[in-house]
Amino acid sequence: MKDGARVRVEDREKEWAGLMRASNAGDAAAYRRLLLELTPALRAFARKGVVRAGAAIADAEDVLQETLLAVHLKRQTWDQDAPLSPWLFAIARHKLIDALRRRGRRIELSIDDFAEVLPGGSDDSESIVSDVSRHLDGLPPGQRNVVRCIAVEGASIDETATLLSMSNGAVRVALHRGLAALAAKFRRVES
């Protein structure tokens, strides 16, 4: 680092630390000025971090806001005899990491970029009906009929009981057992 840049960084550090001390002593004007001076540096830090991680540049503003909020809430924890920048940028780094973790490893792409290569909508309702029927056919007849009435056709417990000449309790038991059998079947398929 050149001597001129080092002097500017040291001057900035002294100024920020002085403003933070005054802020912690209750000087609202100093606090306002501190936030105004910190914002560009923290914004640049956040932007650099989200770009490096491949996240959207808009995420940088969220990181900035979360950092400023954390600084506000934790400003009394800063040791007044220590430099301010390491404390400040440690908070910013943690907020950046938190934001990137929440975001996960997803990449955001506009669907408009792929409109010409994506197939048009198709009617898969026949395929879905055949899949449902195939899975229900693996159940015993009583469970199959109850699950079909309630889960597929949308009938209530009372309606199903009347339609199938069963008690409400027997319908509930058959529904529970049928759904449990289907769930077990799907777990085996996924394994």
PDB file of C-alpha atoms in Angstrom:
ATOM      1  CA  MET A   1       0.000   0.000   0.000  1.00  0.00           C
ATOM      2  CA  LYS A   2       1.370   3.387  -0.950  1.00  0.00           C
ATOM      3  CA  ASP A   3       2.112   5.869   1.811  1.00  0.00           C
ATOM      4  CA  GLY A   4      -0.667   8.246   0.661  1.00  0.00           C
ATOM      5  CA  ALA A   5      -3.274   5.467   0.722  1.00  0.00           C
ATOM      6  CA  ARG A   6      -2.033   4.268   4.106  1.00  0.00           C
ATOM      7  CA  VAL A   7      -2.379   7.765   5.535  1.00  0.00           C
ATOM      8  CA  ARG A   8      -5.947   8.020   4.168  1.00  0.00           C
ATOM      9  CA  VAL A   9      -6.882   4.642   5.683  1.00  0.00           C
ATOM     10  CA  GLU A  10      -5.354   5.626   9.033  1.00  0.00           C
ATOM     11  CA  ASP A  11      -7.129   8.987   8.925  1.00  0.00           C
ATOM     12  CA  ARG A  12     -10.412   7.271   8.035  1.00  0.00           C
ATOM     13  CA  GLU A  13      -9.922   4.812  10.885  1.00  0.00           C
ATOM     14  CA  LYS A  14      -9.263   7.618  13.374  1.00  0.00           C
ATOM     15  CA  GLU A  15     -12.268   9.589  12.134  1.00  0.00           C
ATOM     16  CA  TRP A  16     -14.608   6.566  12.250  1.00  0.00           C
ATOM     17  CA  ALA A  17     -13.380   5.586  15.715  1.00  0.00           C
ATOM     18  CA  GLY A  18     -13.871   9.144  16.965  1.00  0.00           C
ATOM     19  CA  LEU A  19     -17.394   9.252  15.541  1.00  0.00           C
ATOM     20  CA  MET A  20     -18.193   5.875  17.102  1.00  0.00           C
ATOM     21  CA  ARG A  21     -16.939   7.009  20.494  1.00  0.00           C
ATOM     22  CA  ALA A  22     -19.066  10.146  20.254  1.00  0.00           C
ATOM     23  CA  SER A  23     -22.039   8.054  19.102  1.00  0.00           C
ATOM     24  CA  ASN A  24     -21.690   5.691  22.023  1.00  0.00           C
ATOM     25  CA  ALA A  25     -21.558   8.734  24.303  1.00  0.00           C
ATOM     26  CA  GLY A  26     -24.956   9.818  22.943  1.00  0.00           C
ATOM     27  CA  ASP A  27     -24.053  12.267  20.146  1.00  0.00           C
ATOM     28  CA  ALA A  28     -26.827  11.699  17.571  1.00  0.00           C
ATOM     29  CA  ALA A  29     -25.216  13.965  14.954  1.00  0.00           C
ATOM     30  CA  ALA A  30     -21.952  12.020  15.176  1.00  0.00           C
ATOM     31  CA  TYR A  31     -23.871   8.758  14.803  1.00  0.00           C
ATOM     32  CA  ARG A  32     -25.682  10.040  11.717  1.00  0.00           C
ATOM     33  CA  ARG A  33     -22.380  11.168  10.192  1.00  0.00           C
ATOM     34  CA  LEU A  34     -20.743   7.845  11.057  1.00  0.00           C
ATOM     35  CA  LEU A  35     -23.483   5.892   9.287  1.00  0.00           C
ATOM     36  CA  LEU A  36     -23.218   8.156   6.243  1.00  0.00           C
ATOM     37  CA  GLU A  37     -19.470   7.582   6.080  1.00  0.00           C
ATOM     38  CA  LEU A  38     -19.630   3.830   6.728  1.00  0.00           C
ATOM     39  CA  THR A  39     -22.317   3.130   4.140  1.00  0.00           C
ATOM     40  CA  PRO A  40     -20.215   3.501   0.949  1.00  0.00           C
ATOM     41  CA  ALA A  41     -17.399   1.337   2.339  1.00  0.00           C
ATOM     42  CA  LEU A  42     -19.804  -1.340   3.579  1.00  0.00           C
ATOM     43  CA  ARG A  43     -21.760  -1.255   0.299  1.00  0.00           C
ATOM     44  CA  ALA A  44     -18.545  -1.784  -1.684  1.00  0.00           C
ATOM     45  CA  PHE A  45     -17.585  -4.665   0.603  1.00  0.00           C
ATOM     46  CA  ALA A  46     -21.028  -6.293   0.225  1.00  0.00           C
ATOM     47  CA  ARG A  47     -21.074  -5.879  -3.558  1.00  0.00           C
ATOM     48  CA  LYS A  48     -17.624  -7.364  -3.927  1.00  0.00           C
ATOM     49  CA  GLY A  49     -18.655 -10.314  -1.757  1.00  0.00           C
ATOM     50  CA  VAL A  50     -21.915 -11.123  -3.554  1.00  0.00           C
ATOM     51  CA  VAL A  51     -20.333 -10.752  -6.992  1.00  0.00           C
ATOM     52  CA  ARG A  52     -17.474 -13.050  -6.001  1.00  0.00           C
ATOM     53  CA  ALA A  53     -20.024 -15.611  -4.762  1.00  0.00           C
ATOM     54  CA  GLY A  54     -22.068 -15.381  -7.972  1.00  0.00           C
ATOM     55  CA  ALA A  55     -25.109 -13.944  -6.221  1.00  0.00           C
ATOM     56  CA  ALA A  56     -27.351 -11.194  -7.518  1.00  0.00           C
ATOM     57  CA  ILE A  57     -26.037  -7.660  -7.013  1.00  0.00           C
ATOM     58  CA  ALA A  58     -29.361  -6.801  -5.370  1.00  0.00           C
ATOM     59  CA  ASP A  59     -28.349  -9.092  -2.485  1.00  0.00           C
ATOM     60  CA  ALA A  60     -25.610  -6.595  -1.624  1.00  0.00           C
ATOM     61  CA  GLU A  61     -28.156  -4.036  -0.435  1.00  0.00           C
ATOM     62  CA  ASP A  62     -29.705  -6.619   1.896  1.00  0.00           C
ATOM     63  CA  VAL A  63     -26.259  -7.408   3.305  1.00  0.00           C
ATOM     64  CA  LEU A  64     -25.596  -3.686   3.752  1.00  0.00           C
ATOM     65  CA  GLN A  65     -28.852  -3.128   5.627  1.00  0.00           C
ATOM     66  CA  GLU A  66     -28.316  -6.150   7.867  1.00  0.00           C
ATOM     67  CA  THR A  67     -24.772  -4.975   8.606  1.00  0.00           C
ATOM     68  CA  LEU A  68     -25.901  -1.462   9.510  1.00  0.00           C
ATOM     69  CA  LEU A  69     -28.617  -2.895  11.738  1.00  0.00           C
ATOM     70  CA  ALA A  70     -26.110  -5.171  13.480  1.00  0.00           C
ATOM     71  CA  VAL A  71     -23.705  -2.258  13.961  1.00  0.00           C
ATOM     72  CA  HIS A  72     -26.542  -0.263  15.485  1.00  0.00           C
ATOM     73  CA  LEU A  73     -27.564  -3.065  17.832  1.00  0.00           C
ATOM     74  CA  LYS A  74     -24.017  -4.066  18.830  1.00  0.00           C
ATOM     75  CA  ARG A  75     -22.227  -0.721  18.826  1.00  0.00           C
ATOM     76  CA  GLN A  76     -21.822  -0.785  22.610  1.00  0.00           C
ATOM     77  CA  THR A  77     -19.788  -4.016  22.296  1.00  0.00           C
ATOM     78  CA  TRP A  78     -16.990  -2.288  20.383  1.00  0.00           C
ATOM     79  CA  ASP A  79     -13.870  -1.849  22.521  1.00  0.00           C
ATOM     80  CA  GLN A  80     -13.114   1.867  22.322  1.00  0.00           C
ATOM     81  CA  ASP A  81      -9.397   1.234  22.651  1.00  0.00           C
ATOM     82  CA  ALA A  82      -9.380  -1.084  19.618  1.00  0.00           C
ATOM     83  CA  PRO A  83      -9.500  -0.101  15.950  1.00  0.00           C
ATOM     84  CA  LEU A  84     -13.034   0.132  14.550  1.00  0.00           C
ATOM     85  CA  SER A  85     -12.499  -1.306  11.054  1.00  0.00           C
ATOM     86  CA  PRO A  86     -11.716  -4.917  12.060  1.00  0.00           C
ATOM     87  CA  TRP A  87     -14.785  -4.994  14.311  1.00  0.00           C
ATOM     88  CA  LEU A  88     -16.938  -3.388  11.626  1.00  0.00           C
ATOM     89  CA  PHE A  89     -15.816  -5.599   8.740  1.00  0.00           C
ATOM     90  CA  ALA A  90     -16.082  -8.740  10.871  1.00  0.00           C
ATOM     91  CA  ILE A  91     -19.774  -7.928  11.287  1.00  0.00           C
ATOM     92  CA  ALA A  92     -20.090  -7.248   7.556  1.00  0.00           C
ATOM     93  CA  ARG A  93     -18.340 -10.529   6.706  1.00  0.00           C
ATOM     94  CA  HIS A  94     -20.658 -12.500   8.996  1.00  0.00           C
ATOM     95  CA  LYS A  95     -23.757 -10.829   7.508  1.00  0.00           C
ATOM     96  CA  LEU A  96     -22.494 -11.617   3.998  1.00  0.00           C
ATOM     97  CA  ILE A  97     -21.929 -15.260   4.929  1.00  0.00           C
ATOM     98  CA  ASP A  98     -25.377 -15.460   6.529  1.00  0.00           C
ATOM     99  CA  ALA A  99     -27.012 -14.030   3.399  1.00  0.00           C
ATOM    100  CA  LEU A 100     -25.145 -16.411   1.108  1.00  0.00           C
ATOM    101  CA  ARG A 101     -26.076 -19.395   3.279  1.00  0.00           C
ATOM    102  CA  ARG A 102     -29.743 -18.393   3.249  1.00  0.00           C
ATOM    103  CA  ARG A 103     -29.598 -17.993  -0.494  1.00  0.00           C
ATOM    104  CA  GLY A 104     -28.019 -21.397  -0.976  1.00  0.00           C
ATOM    105  CA  ARG A 105     -26.321 -22.489  -4.148  1.00  0.00           C
ATOM    106  CA  ARG A 106     -29.070 -21.482  -6.518  1.00  0.00           C
ATOM    107  CA  ILE A 107     -28.415 -19.506  -9.645  1.00  0.00           C
ATOM    108  CA  GLU A 108     -31.035 -17.029 -10.759  1.00  0.00           C
ATOM    109  CA  LEU A 109     -31.821 -17.024 -14.464  1.00  0.00           C
ATOM    110  CA  SER A 110     -34.661 -15.321 -16.246  1.00  0.00           C
ATOM    111  CA  ILE A 111     -37.119 -17.762 -17.806  1.00  0.00           C
ATOM    112  CA  ASP A 112     -37.474 -15.329 -20.694  1.00  0.00           C
ATOM    113  CA  ASP A 113     -33.965 -16.311 -21.790  1.00  0.00           C
ATOM    114  CA  PHE A 114     -35.219 -19.843 -22.432  1.00  0.00           C
ATOM    115  CA  ALA A 115     -38.722 -19.178 -23.796  1.00  0.00           C
ATOM    116  CA  GLU A 116     -37.836 -20.300 -27.306  1.00  0.00           C
ATOM    117  CA  VAL A 117     -36.241 -23.598 -26.318  1.00  0.00           C
ATOM    118  CA  LEU A 118     -38.710 -24.719 -23.652  1.00  0.00           C
ATOM    119  CA  PRO A 119     -41.485 -27.016 -24.830  1.00  0.00           C
ATOM    120  CA  GLY A 120     -45.005 -25.661 -24.728  1.00  0.00           C
ATOM    121  CA  GLY A 121     -47.494 -26.786 -22.113  1.00  0.00           C
ATOM    122  CA  SER A 122     -48.830 -30.282 -22.604  1.00  0.00           C
ATOM    123  CA  ASP A 123     -51.818 -32.028 -21.174  1.00  0.00           C
ATOM    124  CA  ASP A 124     -50.405 -34.608 -18.784  1.00  0.00           C
ATOM    125  CA  SER A 125     -53.729 -35.298 -17.082  1.00  0.00           C
ATOM    126  CA  GLU A 126     -54.074 -38.739 -18.737  1.00  0.00           C
ATOM    127  CA  SER A 127     -50.586 -39.676 -17.579  1.00  0.00           C
ATOM    128  CA  ILE A 128     -51.325 -38.531 -14.034  1.00  0.00           C
ATOM    129  CA  VAL A 129     -54.605 -40.463 -13.916  1.00  0.00           C
ATOM    130  CA  SER A 130     -52.901 -43.635 -15.115  1.00  0.00           C
ATOM    131  CA  ASP A 131     -50.100 -43.203 -12.526  1.00  0.00           C
ATOM    132  CA  VAL A 132     -52.619 -42.726  -9.706  1.00  0.00           C
ATOM    133  CA  SER A 133     -54.656 -45.731 -10.865  1.00  0.00           C
ATOM    134  CA  ARG A 134     -51.543 -47.903 -11.132  1.00  0.00           C
ATOM    135  CA  HIS A 135     -50.492 -47.032  -7.568  1.00  0.00           C
ATOM    136  CA  LEU A 136     -53.993 -47.506  -6.164  1.00  0.00           C
ATOM    137  CA  ASP A 137     -54.290 -50.917  -7.880  1.00  0.00           C
ATOM    138  CA  GLY A 138     -51.549 -52.165  -5.570  1.00  0.00           C
ATOM    139  CA  LEU A 139     -53.782 -51.653  -2.519  1.00  0.00           C
ATOM    140  CA  PRO A 140     -56.330 -54.149  -1.160  1.00  0.00           C
ATOM    141  CA  PRO A 141     -59.838 -53.422  -2.540  1.00  0.00           C
ATOM    142  CA  GLY A 142     -61.244 -51.835   0.656  1.00  0.00           C
ATOM    143  CA  GLN A 143     -58.305 -49.447   1.072  1.00  0.00           C
ATOM    144  CA  ARG A 144     -58.220 -48.719  -2.672  1.00  0.00           C
ATOM    145  CA  ASN A 145     -61.903 -47.748  -2.761  1.00  0.00           C
ATOM    146  CA  VAL A 146     -61.622 -45.522   0.319  1.00  0.00           C
ATOM    147  CA  VAL A 147     -58.460 -43.773  -0.877  1.00  0.00           C
ATOM    148  CA  ARG A 148     -59.946 -43.257  -4.344  1.00  0.00           C
ATOM    149  CA  CYS A 149     -63.182 -41.777  -2.918  1.00  0.00           C
ATOM    150  CA  ILE A 150     -61.492 -39.436  -0.460  1.00  0.00           C
ATOM    151  CA  ALA A 151     -58.101 -38.554  -1.968  1.00  0.00           C
ATOM    152  CA  VAL A 152     -58.944 -38.678  -5.673  1.00  0.00           C
ATOM    153  CA  GLU A 153     -62.623 -37.820  -5.894  1.00  0.00           C
ATOM    154  CA  GLY A 154     -62.731 -35.507  -2.872  1.00  0.00           C
ATOM    155  CA  ALA A 155     -65.548 -37.179  -0.961  1.00  0.00           C
ATOM    156  CA  SER A 156     -65.852 -36.689   2.788  1.00  0.00           C
ATOM    157  CA  ILE A 157     -65.560 -39.455   5.395  1.00  0.00           C
ATOM    158  CA  ASP A 158     -69.360 -39.481   5.817  1.00  0.00           C
ATOM    159  CA  GLU A 159     -70.018 -39.618   2.071  1.00  0.00           C
ATOM    160  CA  THR A 160     -67.487 -42.412   1.618  1.00  0.00           C
ATOM    161  CA  ALA A 161     -68.951 -44.386   4.516  1.00  0.00           C
ATOM    162  CA  THR A 162     -72.441 -44.112   3.028  1.00  0.00           C
ATOM    163  CA  LEU A 163     -71.262 -44.914  -0.514  1.00  0.00           C
ATOM    164  CA  LEU A 164     -69.229 -47.964   0.518  1.00  0.00           C
ATOM    165  CA  SER A 165     -71.612 -49.129   3.301  1.00  0.00           C
ATOM    166  CA  MET A 166     -68.925 -48.805   5.963  1.00  0.00           C
ATOM    167  CA  SER A 167     -68.807 -47.113   9.359  1.00  0.00           C
ATOM    168  CA  ASN A 168     -66.964 -43.797   9.667  1.00  0.00           C
ATOM    169  CA  GLY A 169     -64.344 -45.472  11.854  1.00  0.00           C
ATOM    170  CA  ALA A 170     -63.755 -48.230   9.294  1.00  0.00           C
ATOM    171  CA  VAL A 171     -63.333 -45.577   6.568  1.00  0.00           C
ATOM    172  CA  ARG A 172     -60.780 -43.713   8.659  1.00  0.00           C
ATOM    173  CA  VAL A 173     -58.831 -46.906   9.371  1.00  0.00           C
ATOM    174  CA  ALA A 174     -58.867 -47.963   5.700  1.00  0.00           C
ATOM    175  CA  LEU A 175     -57.789 -44.472   4.604  1.00  0.00           C
ATOM    176  CA  HIS A 176     -54.943 -44.391   7.118  1.00  0.00           C
ATOM    177  CA  ARG A 177     -53.724 -47.867   6.171  1.00  0.00           C
ATOM    178  CA  GLY A 178     -54.021 -47.168   2.448  1.00  0.00           C
ATOM    179  CA  LEU A 179     -52.070 -43.927   2.654  1.00  0.00           C
ATOM    180  CA  ALA A 180     -49.459 -45.554   4.882  1.00  0.00           C
ATOM    181  CA  ALA A 181     -49.045 -48.383   2.347  1.00  0.00           C
ATOM    182  CA  LEU A 182     -48.643 -45.876  -0.503  1.00  0.00           C
ATOM    183  CA  ALA A 183     -46.104 -43.876   1.497  1.00  0.00           C
ATOM    184  CA  ALA A 184     -44.108 -47.029   2.264  1.00  0.00           C
ATOM    185  CA  LYS A 185     -44.177 -47.968  -1.409  1.00  0.00           C
ATOM    186  CA  PHE A 186     -42.829 -44.551  -2.417  1.00  0.00           C
ATOM    187  CA  ARG A 187     -40.097 -44.703   0.219  1.00  0.00           C
ATOM    188  CA  ARG A 188     -38.957 -48.052  -1.202  1.00  0.00           C
ATOM    189  CA  VAL A 189     -38.929 -46.619  -4.722  1.00  0.00           C
ATOM    190  CA  GLU A 190     -36.819 -43.611  -3.640  1.00  0.00           C
ATOM    191  CA  SER A 191     -34.265 -45.787  -1.807  1.00  0.00           C
TER     192      SER A 191
END
